[in-house]
XYZ file of C-alpha atoms in Angstrom:
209
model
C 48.612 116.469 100.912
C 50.558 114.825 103.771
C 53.470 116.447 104.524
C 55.158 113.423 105.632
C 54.972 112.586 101.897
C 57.526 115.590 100.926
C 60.106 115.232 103.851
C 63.446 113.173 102.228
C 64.061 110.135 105.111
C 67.752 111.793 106.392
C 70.905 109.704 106.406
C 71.468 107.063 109.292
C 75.431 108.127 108.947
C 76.891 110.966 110.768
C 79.561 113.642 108.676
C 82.508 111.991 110.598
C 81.230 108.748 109.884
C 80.472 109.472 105.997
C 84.033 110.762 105.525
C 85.560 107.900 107.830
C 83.781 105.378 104.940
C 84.917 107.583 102.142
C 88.596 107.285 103.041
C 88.391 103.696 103.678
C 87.196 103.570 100.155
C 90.013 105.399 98.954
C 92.172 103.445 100.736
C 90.865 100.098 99.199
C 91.116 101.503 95.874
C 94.792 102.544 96.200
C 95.587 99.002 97.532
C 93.798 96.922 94.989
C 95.292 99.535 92.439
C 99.113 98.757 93.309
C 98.248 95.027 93.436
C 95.993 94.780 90.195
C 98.481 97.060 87.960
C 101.541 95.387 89.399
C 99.992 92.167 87.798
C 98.468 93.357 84.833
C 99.209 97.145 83.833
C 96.370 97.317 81.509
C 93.646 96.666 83.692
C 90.546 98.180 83.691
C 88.969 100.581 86.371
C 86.837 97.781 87.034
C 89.643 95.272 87.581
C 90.223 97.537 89.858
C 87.315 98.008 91.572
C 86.182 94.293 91.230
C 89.426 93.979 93.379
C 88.567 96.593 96.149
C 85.028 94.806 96.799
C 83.839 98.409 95.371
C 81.216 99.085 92.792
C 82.331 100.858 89.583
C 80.633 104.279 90.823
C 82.275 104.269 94.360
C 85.747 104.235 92.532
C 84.507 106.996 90.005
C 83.256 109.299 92.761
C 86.842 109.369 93.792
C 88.947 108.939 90.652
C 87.338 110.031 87.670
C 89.302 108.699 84.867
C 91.882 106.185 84.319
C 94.054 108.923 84.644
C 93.130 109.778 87.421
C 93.109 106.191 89.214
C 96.916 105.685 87.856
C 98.319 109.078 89.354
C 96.582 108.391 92.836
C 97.965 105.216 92.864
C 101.580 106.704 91.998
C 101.460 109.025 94.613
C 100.205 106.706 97.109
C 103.552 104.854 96.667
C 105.760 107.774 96.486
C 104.221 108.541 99.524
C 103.936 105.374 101.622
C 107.067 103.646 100.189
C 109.928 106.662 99.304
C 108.771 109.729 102.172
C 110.263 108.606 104.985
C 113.345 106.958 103.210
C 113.700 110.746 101.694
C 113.242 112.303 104.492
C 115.722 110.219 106.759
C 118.136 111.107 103.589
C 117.860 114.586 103.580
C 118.572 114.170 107.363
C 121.840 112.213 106.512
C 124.899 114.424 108.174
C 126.971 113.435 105.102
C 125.088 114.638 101.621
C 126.282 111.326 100.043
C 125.429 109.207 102.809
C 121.780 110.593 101.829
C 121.887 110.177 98.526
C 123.204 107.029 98.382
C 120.051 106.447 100.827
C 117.676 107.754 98.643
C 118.598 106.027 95.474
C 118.888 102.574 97.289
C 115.899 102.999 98.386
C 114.159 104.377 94.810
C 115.584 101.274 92.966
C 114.739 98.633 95.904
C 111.024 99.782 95.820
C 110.924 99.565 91.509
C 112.643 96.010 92.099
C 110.215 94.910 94.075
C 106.876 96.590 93.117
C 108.175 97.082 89.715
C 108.016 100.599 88.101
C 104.562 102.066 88.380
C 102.015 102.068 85.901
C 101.261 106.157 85.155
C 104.276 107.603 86.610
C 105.200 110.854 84.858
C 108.000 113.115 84.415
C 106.337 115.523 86.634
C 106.211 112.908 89.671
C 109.405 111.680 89.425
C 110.810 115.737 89.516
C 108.617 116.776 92.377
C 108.916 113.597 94.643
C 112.428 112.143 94.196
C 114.905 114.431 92.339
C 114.380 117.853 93.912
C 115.150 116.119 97.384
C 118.341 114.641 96.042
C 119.182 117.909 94.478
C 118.697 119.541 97.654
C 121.872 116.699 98.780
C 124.266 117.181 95.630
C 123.950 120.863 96.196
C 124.907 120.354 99.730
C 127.981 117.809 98.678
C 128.987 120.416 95.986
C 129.361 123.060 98.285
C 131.716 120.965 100.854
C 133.498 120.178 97.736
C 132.229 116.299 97.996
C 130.713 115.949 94.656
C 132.026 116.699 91.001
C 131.153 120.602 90.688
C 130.349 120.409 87.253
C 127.304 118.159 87.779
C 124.134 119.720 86.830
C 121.491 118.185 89.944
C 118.227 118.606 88.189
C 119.037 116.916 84.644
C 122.070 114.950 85.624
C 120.505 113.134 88.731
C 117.344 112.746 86.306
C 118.841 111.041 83.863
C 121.135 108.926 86.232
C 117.626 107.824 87.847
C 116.612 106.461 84.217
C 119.531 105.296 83.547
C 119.475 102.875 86.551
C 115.939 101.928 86.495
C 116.526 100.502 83.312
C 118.390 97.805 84.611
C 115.537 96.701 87.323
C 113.311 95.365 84.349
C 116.476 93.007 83.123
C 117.261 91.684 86.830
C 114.567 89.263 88.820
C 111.532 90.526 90.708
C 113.104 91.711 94.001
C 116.921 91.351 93.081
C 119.455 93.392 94.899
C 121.696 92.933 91.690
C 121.195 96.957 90.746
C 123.739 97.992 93.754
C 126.481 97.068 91.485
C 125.915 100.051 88.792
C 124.509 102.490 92.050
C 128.334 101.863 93.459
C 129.561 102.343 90.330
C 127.517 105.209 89.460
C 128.240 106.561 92.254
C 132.021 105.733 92.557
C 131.679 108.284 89.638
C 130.370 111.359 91.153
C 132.489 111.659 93.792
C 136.044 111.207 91.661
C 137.915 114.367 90.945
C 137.161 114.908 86.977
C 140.219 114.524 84.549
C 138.051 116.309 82.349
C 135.014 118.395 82.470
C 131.981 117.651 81.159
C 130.402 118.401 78.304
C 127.161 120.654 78.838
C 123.856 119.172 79.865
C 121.344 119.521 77.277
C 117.107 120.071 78.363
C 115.296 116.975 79.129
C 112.733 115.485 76.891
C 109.917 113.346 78.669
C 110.719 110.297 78.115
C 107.049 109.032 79.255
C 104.047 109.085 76.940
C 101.194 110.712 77.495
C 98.439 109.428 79.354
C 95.910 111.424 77.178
C-alpha cells in the first residue's frame, strides 16, 4: 500500500493566520449581530449569519446557542460603546462629574442602539453599576451625595427606571437628560427625610432558557 495514500494533505494556513481568520469571524458575527437584532430582535442565528457572509457552522463554532450569540453580542457593546466612557468616569476628579458621565453616556448608547436584545441582570451589575458604585461611594464619603443611598440597588433601579423612558422618546433623542437632571438634582439634595429601606432586587429580565 502506498504510503502517500495514508498521509492527511496539511493545511495551506499558518496558526497565526488560522486564528487571525477566526477573529475576523467573530468580529463579523458581533457586527451583523448588533445590526440584525437592532432591526428585528427575534432573528434567527441564521439571520445572523446570512448577514455576516458566514455559513451557519462558522457562527456555531464560535457561539453555540442563541444564548450564546445574544450575550457575545451584549458584551461586545458594553465593551466597545460604555468602557472607555466608564473608565474616563471613574477618572472624573469630582464623583458626580463621573457619574453624571457614565449615565449620559448608558442612556445615549440605549437611545441610539436601542436596549440590547439578551442583556441580563448579571451584565448590567458587572459592567455598569459596580463602576458607578465605586463613584457614589466616593461622593458619599466627601459628603456629596445623600448618605442614605444604598449604591448597588438604588443606582440599579434608578438605571431601570430611566431606561424606561428611551423606548417612549424617538430613536436617537436626547429628550432623557431631562429626568437624568432631575434624577440627579435628587441625589445630591440634603434629605428632609430619610429613606425608607431598600428592599433585594428581583430580576426584572426573563430568562433566556
Amino acid at each position: 500500500m502506498s504510503r502517500k495514500a495514508n498521509m492527511s494533505i496539511p493545511s495551506t494556513k499558518s496558526p497565526s493566520r488560522l486564528r487571525s481568520d477566526a477573529a475576523l469571524n467573530v468580529r463579523r458575527i458581533l457586527d451583523a449581530g448588533r445590526e440584525v437584532l437592532r432591526e428585528n430582535p427575534q432573528a434567527s442565528v441564521e439571520d445572523v449569519a446570512r448577514a455576516a457572509g458566514l455559513g451557519v457552522a462558522t457562527l456555531y463554532r464560535r457561539f453555540p446557542t442563541r444564548d450564546d450569540l445574544l450575550r457575545g453580542v451584549v458584551w461586545d457593546i458594553f465593551e466597545t460603546d460604555m468602557a472607555p466612557a466608564l473608565a474616563r468616569a471613574e477618572d472624573a476628579e469630582d464623583p458626580r462629574d463621573g457619574m453624571r458621565i457614565a449615565f449620559e453616556e448608558g442612556l445615549r448608547a440605549a437611545s441610539r442602539n436601542g436596549i440590547p436584545v439578551g442583556i441580563t441582570l448579571e451584565i448590567i451589575q458587572t459592567s455598569f453599576i459596580d463602576p458607578v458604585c465605586r463613584m457614589v461611594r466616593r461622593a458619599q464619603k466627601q459628603g456629596l451625595m445623600r448618605a442614605d443611598l444604598d449604591p448597588e440597588k438604588d443606582m440599579l433601579r434608578i438605571l431601570l427606571m430611566l431606561l424606561s423612558i428611551v423606548p417612549t422618546l424617538n430613536r436617537g433623542s436626547d429628550g432623557w437628560m431631562r429626568y437624568l437632571r432631575m434624577v440627579m438634582d435628587w441625589l445630591m439634595v440634603t434629605p428632609t427625610e430619610i429613606l425608607p429601606p431598600a428592599e433585594a432586587i428581583v430580576d426584572p429580565f426573563p430568562s433566556m432558557q
